[in-house]
């Protein structure tokens, strides 16, 4: 059981989760729908045979810091077509390469509200933190007890057999980081027989009577009173489903895990059968200043807490058009988690969580002889939304608003 000292911090988590319900409608941060461009497959050809040589790396290094990214030239239309072209790895080991066309988008137009203002502004109190992936006091929460693990939003977090995490974004689709399946040069060991693990209870949950939570702890749990159950090792197990296809953008492969590749560190897995769980919707990443409290959330399977689902939230820091820098506490294994936000959906008149990025992992930069460290997420831009949505839906008609 957690120590009594942890209870005040847990109380703060409850306040955070319930805060939106007491805000007036005038102060609600809302999802703003926008017209999405079209990213359409044009030609598919057989690709070279993958080798599956190296183990998946659970961290990513880059020589390019936030200022470096901001100074990079804006990609041209032809650059974007090259970056958004993609490879598809099939479960039989075959590889295909697909060229794409882009419609309804101008790279020279003013940057859209979804990923513009605030990009060059540092978060209040934001500064470089060094030496650790846990920044100061460990702010992570281990989620336990099937009252929570098997309920939305925690139930959308899954584990990959290569060691990463992922997020359910369709009836049989999982969003994760590209480096979890491809090292920038080739597909990693285990990518051909990739499996996705769904955490489930092995035995009847034992409840700790000392800490009681309201029944709407996750804002979606229904029913009677619920209790917080402390994490117990060896209590959980995974049910595994094989991946049928894996899509990886060429921007990751062409970048060879360098500063360009970081912008495209995402991949989509199609499972061989439906998972039958609720999934989380995709959303275009808004500027950090439009997020409630500049706050982002994600859950994953950090290696230092085996068999446990770990949830965390923190303030977003610096951002570029493609990357979001923050200091959410995380360890290897959490990379690939879907970064999400919770805002008011004015059309449906309800609070809605949407995946707005993919946690790429812990990244460091050598600058003037000093090591600078960040945790970085890849933002879902309108073009990335169009591509990922097409992979999920199989058509562009259902992907025109995000």
GROMACS .gro file of N, CA and C in nm, residues 67-233:
model
  501
   67UNK      N    1   1.507   2.503  -3.022
   67UNK     CA    2   1.541   2.618  -3.105
   67UNK      C    3   1.588   2.575  -3.243
   68UNK      N    4   1.662   2.465  -3.247
   68UNK     CA    5   1.707   2.410  -3.376
   68UNK      C    6   1.588   2.374  -3.463
   69UNK      N    7   1.487   2.311  -3.404
   69UNK     CA    8   1.369   2.272  -3.480
   69UNK      C    9   1.294   2.394  -3.533
   70UNK      N   10   1.285   2.497  -3.449
   70UNK     CA   11   1.209   2.616  -3.489
   70UNK      C   12   1.276   2.688  -3.605
   71UNK      N   13   1.407   2.676  -3.615
   71UNK     CA   14   1.482   2.744  -3.721
   71UNK      C   15   1.485   2.663  -3.851
   72UNK      N   16   1.438   2.540  -3.846
   72UNK     CA   17   1.441   2.456  -3.966
   72UNK      C   18   1.350   2.515  -4.074
   73UNK      N   19   1.388   2.507  -4.200
   73UNK     CA   20   1.303   2.561  -4.308
   73UNK      C   21   1.172   2.486  -4.317
   74UNK      N   22   1.069   2.558  -4.354
   74UNK     CA   23   0.938   2.496  -4.373
   74UNK      C   24   0.944   2.398  -4.490
   75UNK      N   25   0.899   2.274  -4.472
   75UNK     CA   26   0.905   2.177  -4.582
   75UNK      C   27   0.816   2.219  -4.698
   76UNK      N   28   0.862   2.190  -4.817
   76UNK     CA   29   0.783   2.220  -4.936
   76UNK      C   30   0.674   2.115  -4.955
   77UNK      N   31   0.588   2.139  -5.051
   77UNK     CA   32   0.484   2.042  -5.084
   77UNK      C   33   0.546   1.907  -5.121
   78UNK      N   34   0.655   1.910  -5.198
   78UNK     CA   35   0.717   1.785  -5.241
   78UNK      C   36   0.790   1.718  -5.125
   79UNK      N   37   0.844   1.798  -5.033
   79UNK     CA   38   0.903   1.740  -4.912
   79UNK      C   39   0.796   1.664  -4.833
   80UNK      N   40   0.680   1.727  -4.817
   80UNK     CA   41   0.573   1.667  -4.738
   80UNK      C   42   0.523   1.538  -4.803
   81UNK      N   43   0.512   1.538  -4.934
   81UNK     CA   44   0.471   1.415  -5.003
   81UNK      C   45   0.573   1.304  -4.977
   82UNK      N   46   0.700   1.341  -4.975
   82UNK     CA   47   0.804   1.242  -4.949
   82UNK      C   48   0.798   1.191  -4.805
   83UNK      N   49   0.776   1.281  -4.710
   83UNK     CA   50   0.771   1.242  -4.569
   83UNK      C   51   0.648   1.158  -4.537
   84UNK      N   52   0.534   1.190  -4.602
   84UNK     CA   53   0.409   1.121  -4.572
   84UNK      C   54   0.388   0.996  -4.655
   85UNK      N   55   0.473   0.973  -4.756
   85UNK     CA   56   0.474   0.840  -4.818
   85UNK      C   57   0.502   0.739  -4.707
   86UNK      N   58   0.462   0.615  -4.725
   86UNK     CA   59   0.475   0.523  -4.611
   86UNK      C   60   0.504   0.380  -4.655
   87UNK      N   61   0.558   0.306  -4.561
   87UNK     CA   62   0.579   0.163  -4.578
   87UNK      C   63   0.475   0.087  -4.499
   88UNK      N   64   0.439  -0.030  -4.548
   88UNK     CA   65   0.349  -0.119  -4.476
   88UNK      C   66   0.416  -0.255  -4.463
   89UNK      N   67   0.438  -0.296  -4.338
   89UNK     CA   68   0.493  -0.429  -4.311
   89UNK      C   69   0.377  -0.524  -4.284
   90UNK      N   70   0.368  -0.631  -4.361
   90UNK     CA   71   0.261  -0.729  -4.346
   90UNK      C   72   0.308  -0.844  -4.258
   91UNK      N   73   0.215  -0.913  -4.197
   91UNK     CA   74   0.249  -1.018  -4.101
   91UNK      C   75   0.322  -1.136  -4.167
   92UNK      N   76   0.314  -1.148  -4.300
   92UNK     CA   77   0.387  -1.255  -4.369
   92UNK      C   78   0.530  -1.214  -4.403
   93UNK      N   79   0.571  -1.094  -4.358
   93UNK     CA   80   0.707  -1.047  -4.380
   93UNK      C   81   0.724  -0.964  -4.505
   94UNK      N   82   0.621  -0.954  -4.588
   94UNK     CA   83   0.630  -0.873  -4.709
   94UNK      C   84   0.622  -0.725  -4.675
   95UNK      N   85   0.688  -0.643  -4.758
   95UNK     CA   86   0.690  -0.499  -4.737
   95UNK      C   87   0.640  -0.428  -4.863
   96UNK      N   88   0.554  -0.331  -4.846
   96UNK     CA   89   0.510  -0.249  -4.958
   96UNK      C   90   0.539  -0.103  -4.929
   97UNK      N   91   0.559  -0.025  -5.036
   97UNK     CA   92   0.586   0.118  -5.026
   97UNK      C   93   0.478   0.193  -5.103
   98UNK      N   94   0.422   0.296  -5.040
   98UNK     CA   95   0.310   0.368  -5.099
   98UNK      C   96   0.341   0.516  -5.110
   99UNK      N   97   0.326   0.570  -5.232
   99UNK     CA   98   0.338   0.714  -5.254
   99UNK      C   99   0.202   0.779  -5.228
  100UNK      N  100   0.202   0.905  -5.188
  100UNK     CA  101   0.077   0.973  -5.155
  100UNK      C  102   0.067   1.105  -5.229
  101UNK      N  103  -0.056   1.151  -5.244
  101UNK     CA  104  -0.083   1.286  -5.291
  101UNK      C  105  -0.143   1.367  -5.178
  102UNK      N  106  -0.122   1.496  -5.178
  102UNK     CA  107  -0.175   1.585  -5.074
  102UNK      C  108  -0.264   1.688  -5.142
  103UNK      N  109  -0.386   1.703  -5.092
  103UNK     CA  110  -0.483   1.794  -5.152
  103UNK      C  111  -0.544   1.883  -5.044
  104UNK      N  112  -0.572   2.007  -5.082
  104UNK     CA  113  -0.635   2.098  -4.988
  104UNK      C  114  -0.541   2.151  -4.882
  105UNK      N  115  -0.410   2.157  -4.914
  105UNK     CA  116  -0.313   2.204  -4.816
  105UNK      C  117  -0.205   2.283  -4.887
  106UNK      N  118  -0.169   2.397  -4.830
  106UNK     CA  119  -0.059   2.477  -4.885
  106UNK      C  120   0.047   2.494  -4.777
  107UNK      N  121   0.169   2.446  -4.800
  107UNK     CA  122   0.274   2.461  -4.700
  107UNK      C  123   0.317   2.605  -4.679
  108UNK      N  124   0.276   2.694  -4.770
  108UNK     CA  125   0.317   2.834  -4.760
  108UNK      C  126   0.208   2.923  -4.702
  109UNK      N  127   0.093   2.862  -4.674
  109UNK     CA  128  -0.014   2.938  -4.610
  109UNK      C  129   0.022   2.962  -4.465
  110UNK      N  130  -0.045   3.058  -4.402
  110UNK     CA  131  -0.018   3.083  -4.261
  110UNK      C  132  -0.052   2.958  -4.182
  111UNK      N  133   0.028   2.934  -4.080
  111UNK     CA  134   0.012   2.812  -4.000
  111UNK      C  135  -0.125   2.809  -3.936
  112UNK      N  136  -0.188   2.693  -3.935
  112UNK     CA  137  -0.324   2.682  -3.884
  112UNK      C  138  -0.328   2.702  -3.734
  113UNK      N  139  -0.443   2.745  -3.678
  113UNK     CA  140  -0.454   2.767  -3.535
  113UNK      C  141  -0.424   2.642  -3.454
  114UNK      N  142  -0.435   2.525  -3.517
  114UNK     CA  143  -0.416   2.402  -3.442
  114UNK      C  144  -0.272   2.379  -3.401
  115UNK      N  145  -0.180   2.445  -3.470
  115UNK     CA  146  -0.041   2.420  -3.432
  115UNK      C  147   0.046   2.542  -3.460
  116UNK      N  148  -0.006   2.660  -3.419
  116UNK     CA  149   0.073   2.780  -3.443
  116UNK      C  150   0.105   2.853  -3.316
  117UNK      N  151   0.015   2.940  -3.273
  117UNK     CA  152   0.047   3.033  -3.166
  117UNK      C  153   0.099   2.961  -3.044
  118UNK      N  154   0.199   3.022  -2.986
  118UNK     CA  155   0.259   2.963  -2.867
  118UNK      C  156   0.377   2.875  -2.897
  119UNK      N  157   0.408   2.852  -3.024
  119UNK     CA  158   0.515   2.760  -3.057
  119UNK      C  159   0.650   2.809  -3.014
  120UNK      N  160   0.667   2.941  -3.004
  120UNK     CA  161   0.796   2.993  -2.966
  120UNK      C  162   0.797   3.044  -2.824
  121UNK      N  163   0.691   3.015  -2.748
  121UNK     CA  164   0.682   3.065  -2.612
  121UNK      C  165   0.710   2.953  -2.514
  122UNK      N  166   0.795   2.980  -2.419
  122UNK     CA  167   0.824   2.881  -2.317
  122UNK      C  168   0.716   2.884  -2.212
  123UNK      N  169   0.685   2.768  -2.158
  123UNK     CA  170   0.586   2.762  -2.051
  123UNK      C  171   0.641   2.831  -1.929
  124UNK      N  172   0.554   2.893  -1.851
  124UNK     CA  173   0.597   2.960  -1.730
  124UNK      C  174   0.665   2.859  -1.638
  125UNK      N  175   0.784   2.893  -1.598
  125UNK     CA  176   0.858   2.803  -1.510
  125UNK      C  177   0.929   2.693  -1.584
  126UNK      N  178   0.919   2.688  -1.718
  126UNK     CA  179   0.984   2.583  -1.794
  126UNK      C  180   1.133   2.604  -1.796
  127UNK      N  181   1.209   2.500  -1.775
  127UNK     CA  182   1.354   2.508  -1.783
  127UNK      C  183   1.410   2.371  -1.809
  128UNK      N  184   1.536   2.368  -1.848
  128UNK     CA  185   1.600   2.241  -1.880
  128UNK      C  186   1.625   2.164  -1.752
  129UNK      N  187   1.589   2.037  -1.752
  129UNK     CA  188   1.615   1.952  -1.637
  129UNK      C  189   1.708   1.842  -1.682
  130UNK      N  190   1.804   1.809  -1.601
  130UNK     CA  191   1.911   1.723  -1.647
  130UNK      C  192   1.918   1.592  -1.571
  131UNK      N  193   1.981   1.496  -1.635
  131UNK     CA  194   2.028   1.373  -1.574
  131UNK      C  195   1.921   1.268  -1.550
  132UNK      N  196   1.792   1.302  -1.559
  132UNK     CA  197   1.690   1.206  -1.517
  132UNK      C  198   1.571   1.206  -1.611
  133UNK      N  199   1.502   1.092  -1.614
  133UNK     CA  200   1.373   1.086  -1.681
  133UNK      C  201   1.261   1.109  -1.581
  134UNK      N  202   1.295   1.102  -1.453
  134UNK     CA  203   1.203   1.142  -1.347
  134UNK      C  204   1.252   1.277  -1.300
  135UNK      N  205   1.170   1.381  -1.320
  135UNK     CA  206   1.214   1.517  -1.294
  135UNK      C  207   1.171   1.558  -1.154
  136UNK      N  208   1.264   1.548  -1.058
  136UNK     CA  209   1.231   1.581  -0.920
  136UNK      C  210   1.147   1.471  -0.858
  137UNK      N  211   1.040   1.510  -0.787
  137UNK     CA  212   0.952   1.413  -0.723
  137UNK      C  213   0.879   1.331  -0.830
  138UNK      N  214   0.876   1.200  -0.814
  138UNK     CA  215   0.811   1.112  -0.911
  138UNK      C  216   0.660   1.134  -0.907
  139UNK      N  217   0.605   1.190  -1.017
  139UNK     CA  218   0.463   1.224  -1.020
  139UNK      C  219   0.377   1.121  -1.089
  140UNK      N  220   0.426   0.997  -1.103
  140UNK     CA  221   0.348   0.895  -1.173
  140UNK      C  222   0.255   0.821  -1.076
  141UNK      N  223   0.146   0.770  -1.130
  141UNK     CA  224   0.050   0.693  -1.052
  141UNK      C  225   0.034   0.554  -1.114
  142UNK      N  226   0.052   0.450  -1.036
  142UNK     CA  227   0.025   0.315  -1.083
  142UNK      C  228  -0.125   0.289  -1.068
  143UNK      N  229  -0.189   0.252  -1.177
  143UNK     CA  230  -0.333   0.227  -1.177
  143UNK      C  231  -0.357   0.078  -1.153
  144UNK      N  232  -0.437   0.045  -1.055
  144UNK     CA  233  -0.462  -0.096  -1.024
  144UNK      C  234  -0.609  -0.116  -0.991
  145UNK      N  235  -0.652  -0.242  -0.996
  145UNK     CA  236  -0.791  -0.276  -0.970
  145UNK      C  237  -0.870  -0.266  -1.098
  146UNK      N  238  -0.947  -0.371  -1.130
  146UNK     CA  239  -1.016  -0.373  -1.258
  146UNK      C  240  -1.125  -0.266  -1.266
  147UNK      N  241  -1.166  -0.207  -1.151
  147UNK     CA  242  -1.259  -0.095  -1.156
  147UNK      C  243  -1.202   0.020  -1.238
  148UNK      N  244  -1.068   0.027  -1.247
  148UNK     CA  245  -1.002   0.134  -1.321
  148UNK      C  246  -0.930   0.083  -1.445
  149UNK      N  247  -0.855  -0.025  -1.430
  149UNK     CA  248  -0.775  -0.076  -1.542
  149UNK      C  249  -0.859  -0.111  -1.663
  150UNK      N  250  -0.977  -0.164  -1.640
  150UNK     CA  251  -1.061  -0.211  -1.750
  150UNK      C  252  -1.165  -0.107  -1.790
  151UNK      N  253  -1.151   0.016  -1.738
  151UNK     CA  254  -1.243   0.123  -1.771
  151UNK      C  255  -1.169   0.233  -1.848
  152UNK      N  256  -1.244   0.300  -1.933
  152UNK     CA  257  -1.192   0.412  -2.008
  152UNK      C  258  -1.159   0.527  -1.912
  153UNK      N  259  -1.051   0.602  -1.928
  153UNK     CA  260  -0.958   0.601  -2.041
  153UNK      C  261  -0.838   0.507  -2.025
  154UNK      N  262  -0.820   0.447  -1.905
  154UNK     CA  263  -0.700   0.365  -1.884
  154UNK      C  264  -0.699   0.240  -1.971
  155UNK      N  265  -0.818   0.192  -2.009
  155UNK     CA  266  -0.828   0.068  -2.086
  155UNK      C  267  -0.777   0.083  -2.229
  156UNK      N  268  -0.753   0.206  -2.276
  156UNK     CA  269  -0.705   0.223  -2.414
  156UNK      C  270  -0.553   0.202  -2.424
  157UNK      N  271  -0.484   0.193  -2.311
  157UNK     CA  272  -0.339   0.173  -2.312
  157UNK      C  273  -0.307   0.025  -2.332
  158UNK      N  274  -0.215  -0.003  -2.424
  158UNK     CA  275  -0.174  -0.141  -2.454
  158UNK      C  276  -0.022  -0.150  -2.456
  159UNK      N  277   0.027  -0.273  -2.450
  159UNK     CA  278   0.171  -0.297  -2.449
  159UNK      C  279   0.211  -0.371  -2.578
  160UNK      N  280   0.323  -0.330  -2.638
  160UNK     CA  281   0.374  -0.397  -2.757
  160UNK      C  282   0.477  -0.502  -2.717
  161UNK      N  283   0.483  -0.608  -2.795
  161UNK     CA  284   0.578  -0.716  -2.764
  161UNK      C  285   0.723  -0.671  -2.783
  162UNK      N  286   0.746  -0.557  -2.849
  162UNK     CA  287   0.883  -0.504  -2.861
  162UNK      C  288   0.924  -0.422  -2.740
  163UNK      N  289   0.832  -0.404  -2.644
  163UNK     CA  290   0.867  -0.336  -2.520
  163UNK      C  291   0.808  -0.199  -2.503
  164UNK      N  292   0.738  -0.146  -2.603
  164UNK     CA  293   0.680  -0.012  -2.596
  164UNK      C  294   0.534  -0.017  -2.551
  165UNK      N  295   0.473   0.100  -2.551
  165UNK     CA  296   0.330   0.113  -2.523
  165UNK      C  297   0.259   0.161  -2.648
  166UNK      N  298   0.126   0.158  -2.645
  166UNK     CA  299   0.046   0.206  -2.756
  166UNK      C  300  -0.091   0.246  -2.706
  167UNK      N  301  -0.174   0.299  -2.796
  167UNK     CA  302  -0.307   0.347  -2.760
  167UNK      C  303  -0.408   0.301  -2.864
  168UNK      N  304  -0.522   0.253  -2.818
  168UNK     CA  305  -0.629   0.210  -2.908
  168UNK      C  306  -0.695   0.333  -2.970
  169UNK      N  307  -0.693   0.341  -3.103
  169UNK     CA  308  -0.752   0.455  -3.173
  169UNK      C  309  -0.855   0.409  -3.278
  170UNK      N  310  -0.887   0.283  -3.279
  170UNK     CA  311  -0.987   0.228  -3.370
  170UNK      C  312  -1.029   0.091  -3.321
  171UNK      N  313  -1.126   0.031  -3.391
  171UNK     CA  314  -1.176  -0.099  -3.348
  171UNK      C  315  -1.070  -0.208  -3.353
  172UNK      N  316  -0.971  -0.189  -3.441
  172UNK     CA  317  -0.860  -0.284  -3.446
  172UNK      C  318  -0.728  -0.212  -3.477
  173UNK      N  319  -0.717  -0.088  -3.432
  173UNK     CA  320  -0.599  -0.008  -3.463
  173UNK      C  321  -0.532   0.047  -3.337
  174UNK      N  322  -0.399   0.047  -3.339
  174UNK     CA  323  -0.317   0.092  -3.227
  174UNK      C  324  -0.217   0.194  -3.277
  175UNK      N  325  -0.214   0.310  -3.213
  175UNK     CA  326  -0.116   0.413  -3.245
  175UNK      C  327   0.004   0.399  -3.151
  176UNK      N  328   0.124   0.404  -3.206
  176UNK     CA  329   0.245   0.391  -3.125
  176UNK      C  330   0.356   0.473  -3.189
  177UNK      N  331   0.477   0.463  -3.136
  177UNK     CA  332   0.592   0.534  -3.192
  177UNK      C  333   0.658   0.449  -3.300
  178UNK      N  334   0.708   0.514  -3.405
  178UNK     CA  335   0.773   0.440  -3.515
  178UNK      C  336   0.897   0.368  -3.465
  179UNK      N  337   0.970   0.428  -3.370
  179UNK     CA  338   1.095   0.364  -3.327
  179UNK      C  339   1.071   0.235  -3.250
  180UNK      N  340   0.946   0.207  -3.215
  180UNK     CA  341   0.912   0.082  -3.148
  180UNK      C  342   0.912  -0.036  -3.245
  181UNK      N  343   0.905  -0.006  -3.375
  181UNK     CA  344   0.901  -0.113  -3.475
  181UNK      C  345   1.009  -0.097  -3.582
  182UNK      N  346   1.070   0.022  -3.590
  182UNK     CA  347   1.167   0.051  -3.696
  182UNK      C  348   1.275   0.143  -3.639
  183UNK      N  349   1.401   0.108  -3.659
  183UNK     CA  350   1.509   0.188  -3.600
  183UNK      C  351   1.558   0.301  -3.691
  184UNK      N  352   1.487   0.330  -3.797
  184UNK     CA  353   1.526   0.433  -3.891
  184UNK      C  354   1.596   0.377  -4.012
  185UNK      N  355   1.651   0.256  -3.998
  185UNK     CA  356   1.718   0.189  -4.110
  185UNK      C  357   1.646   0.061  -4.150
  186UNK      N  358   1.594  -0.011  -4.052
  186UNK     CA  359   1.525  -0.135  -4.082
  186UNK      C  360   1.429  -0.168  -3.968
  187UNK      N  361   1.345  -0.268  -3.992
  187UNK     CA  362   1.250  -0.310  -3.890
  187UNK      C  363   1.323  -0.388  -3.782
  188UNK      N  364   1.276  -0.374  -3.659
  188UNK     CA  365   1.345  -0.432  -3.545
  188UNK      C  366   1.304  -0.578  -3.525
  189UNK      N  367   1.380  -0.647  -3.443
  189UNK     CA  368   1.345  -0.784  -3.408
  189UNK      C  369   1.205  -0.787  -3.348
  190UNK      N  370   1.127  -0.883  -3.389
  190UNK     CA  371   0.992  -0.897  -3.335
  190UNK      C  372   0.886  -0.819  -3.411
  191UNK      N  373   0.927  -0.731  -3.506
  191UNK     CA  374   0.828  -0.651  -3.578
  191UNK      C  375   0.742  -0.735  -3.669
  192UNK      N  376   0.798  -0.844  -3.726
  192UNK     CA  377   0.720  -0.927  -3.817
  192UNK      C  378   0.610  -1.003  -3.742
  193UNK      N  379   0.641  -1.047  -3.622
  193UNK     CA  380   0.542  -1.120  -3.542
  193UNK      C  381   0.498  -1.034  -3.424
  194UNK      N  382   0.474  -0.908  -3.452
  194UNK     CA  383   0.439  -0.812  -3.349
  194UNK      C  384   0.306  -0.848  -3.283
  195UNK      N  385   0.304  -0.838  -3.152
  195UNK     CA  386   0.182  -0.865  -3.076
  195UNK      C  387   0.149  -0.744  -2.989
  196UNK      N  388   0.021  -0.730  -2.960
  196UNK     CA  389  -0.028  -0.621  -2.877
  196UNK      C  390  -0.095  -0.682  -2.754
  197UNK      N  391  -0.052  -0.638  -2.635
  197UNK     CA  392  -0.101  -0.694  -2.510
  197UNK      C  393  -0.204  -0.605  -2.442
  198UNK      N  394  -0.314  -0.667  -2.401
  198UNK     CA  395  -0.421  -0.598  -2.329
  198UNK      C  396  -0.419  -0.644  -2.185
  199UNK      N  397  -0.401  -0.550  -2.093
  199UNK     CA  398  -0.391  -0.584  -1.952
  199UNK      C  399  -0.527  -0.626  -1.898
  200UNK      N  400  -0.527  -0.738  -1.826
  200UNK     CA  401  -0.651  -0.783  -1.765
  200UNK      C  402  -0.619  -0.845  -1.630
  201UNK      N  403  -0.721  -0.859  -1.548
  201UNK     CA  404  -0.701  -0.911  -1.413
  201UNK      C  405  -0.685  -1.063  -1.415
  202UNK      N  406  -0.590  -1.113  -1.334
  202UNK     CA  407  -0.568  -1.258  -1.324
  202UNK      C  408  -0.656  -1.320  -1.218
  203UNK      N  409  -0.694  -1.241  -1.122
  203UNK     CA  410  -0.769  -1.296  -1.010
  203UNK      C  411  -0.862  -1.188  -0.959
  204UNK      N  412  -0.946  -1.228  -0.866
  204UNK     CA  413  -1.039  -1.132  -0.807
  204UNK      C  414  -0.962  -1.024  -0.735
  205UNK      N  415  -0.999  -0.899  -0.764
  205UNK     CA  416  -0.927  -0.788  -0.703
  205UNK      C  417  -0.952  -0.784  -0.553
  206UNK      N  418  -0.847  -0.759  -0.478
  206UNK     CA  419  -0.861  -0.731  -0.336
  206UNK      C  420  -0.857  -0.582  -0.319
  207UNK      N  421  -0.950  -0.529  -0.243
  207UNK     CA  422  -0.961  -0.385  -0.229
  207UNK      C  423  -0.903  -0.340  -0.096
  208UNK      N  424  -0.840  -0.223  -0.100
  208UNK     CA  425  -0.784  -0.162   0.019
  208UNK      C  426  -0.888  -0.067   0.078
  209UNK      N  427  -0.940  -0.096   0.197
  209UNK     CA  428  -1.049  -0.016   0.250
  209UNK      C  429  -1.008   0.121   0.299
  210UNK      N  430  -0.878   0.154   0.297
  210UNK     CA  431  -0.834   0.279   0.358
  210UNK      C  432  -0.851   0.399   0.266
  211UNK      N  433  -0.866   0.379   0.134
  211UNK     CA  434  -0.879   0.490   0.042
  211UNK      C  435  -1.000   0.465  -0.048
  212UNK      N  436  -1.099   0.554  -0.042
  212UNK     CA  437  -1.221   0.539  -0.120
  212UNK      C  438  -1.227   0.649  -0.226
  213UNK      N  439  -1.267   0.610  -0.345
  213UNK     CA  440  -1.280   0.705  -0.454
  213UNK      C  441  -1.425   0.709  -0.500
  214UNK      N  442  -1.469   0.824  -0.550
  214UNK     CA  443  -1.604   0.833  -0.606
  214UNK      C  444  -1.619   0.742  -0.727
  215UNK      N  445  -1.743   0.708  -0.758
  215UNK     CA  446  -1.766   0.615  -0.867
  215UNK      C  447  -1.730   0.673  -1.003
  216UNK      N  448  -1.725   0.808  -1.014
  216UNK     CA  449  -1.689   0.869  -1.142
  216UNK      C  450  -1.545   0.916  -1.143
  217UNK      N  451  -1.456   0.837  -1.082
  217UNK     CA  452  -1.315   0.873  -1.071
  217UNK      C  453  -1.254   0.907  -1.207
  218UNK      N  454  -1.282   0.833  -1.312
  218UNK     CA  455  -1.226   0.861  -1.444
  218UNK      C  456  -1.324   0.941  -1.530
  219UNK      N  457  -1.433   0.989  -1.471
  219UNK     CA  458  -1.537   1.063  -1.542
  219UNK      C  459  -1.615   0.975  -1.639
  220UNK      N  460  -1.589   0.846  -1.639
  220UNK     CA  461  -1.662   0.755  -1.727
  220UNK      C  462  -1.708   0.629  -1.653
  221UNK      N  463  -1.656   0.605  -1.533
  221UNK     CA  464  -1.695   0.486  -1.459
  221UNK      C  465  -1.837   0.502  -1.407
  222UNK      N  466  -1.919   0.404  -1.429
  222UNK     CA  467  -2.058   0.409  -1.385
  222UNK      C  468  -2.079   0.304  -1.277
  223UNK      N  469  -2.184   0.325  -1.198
  223UNK     CA  470  -2.217   0.224  -1.098
  223UNK      C  471  -2.196   0.274  -0.957
  224UNK      N  472  -2.175   0.177  -0.867
  224UNK     CA  473  -2.165   0.208  -0.726
  224UNK      C  474  -2.030   0.262  -0.685
  225UNK      N  475  -2.011   0.267  -0.552
  225UNK     CA  476  -1.887   0.322  -0.498
  225UNK      C  477  -1.768   0.238  -0.540
  226UNK      N  478  -1.658   0.307  -0.569
  226UNK     CA  479  -1.535   0.239  -0.608
  226UNK      C  480  -1.427   0.268  -0.506
  227UNK      N  481  -1.326   0.184  -0.501
  227UNK     CA  482  -1.216   0.200  -0.410
  227UNK      C  483  -1.086   0.201  -0.488
  228UNK      N  484  -0.986   0.268  -0.431
  228UNK     CA  485  -0.853   0.266  -0.490
  228UNK      C  486  -0.780   0.142  -0.441
  229UNK      N  487  -0.731   0.061  -0.532
  229UNK     CA  488  -0.658  -0.060  -0.496
  229UNK      C  489  -0.511  -0.039  -0.525
  230UNK      N  490  -0.422  -0.054  -0.428
  230UNK     CA  491  -0.280  -0.033  -0.453
  230UNK      C  492  -0.227  -0.139  -0.548
  231UNK      N  493  -0.122  -0.104  -0.625
  231UNK     CA  494  -0.068  -0.201  -0.720
  231UNK      C  495  -0.009  -0.321  -0.650
  232UNK      N  496  -0.031  -0.438  -0.708
  232UNK     CA  497   0.024  -0.562  -0.654
  232UNK      C  498   0.097  -0.633  -0.767
  233UNK      N  499   0.225  -0.664  -0.747
  233UNK     CA  500   0.300  -0.736  -0.850
  233UNK      C  501   0.237  -0.873  -0.874
   0.00000   0.00000   0.00000
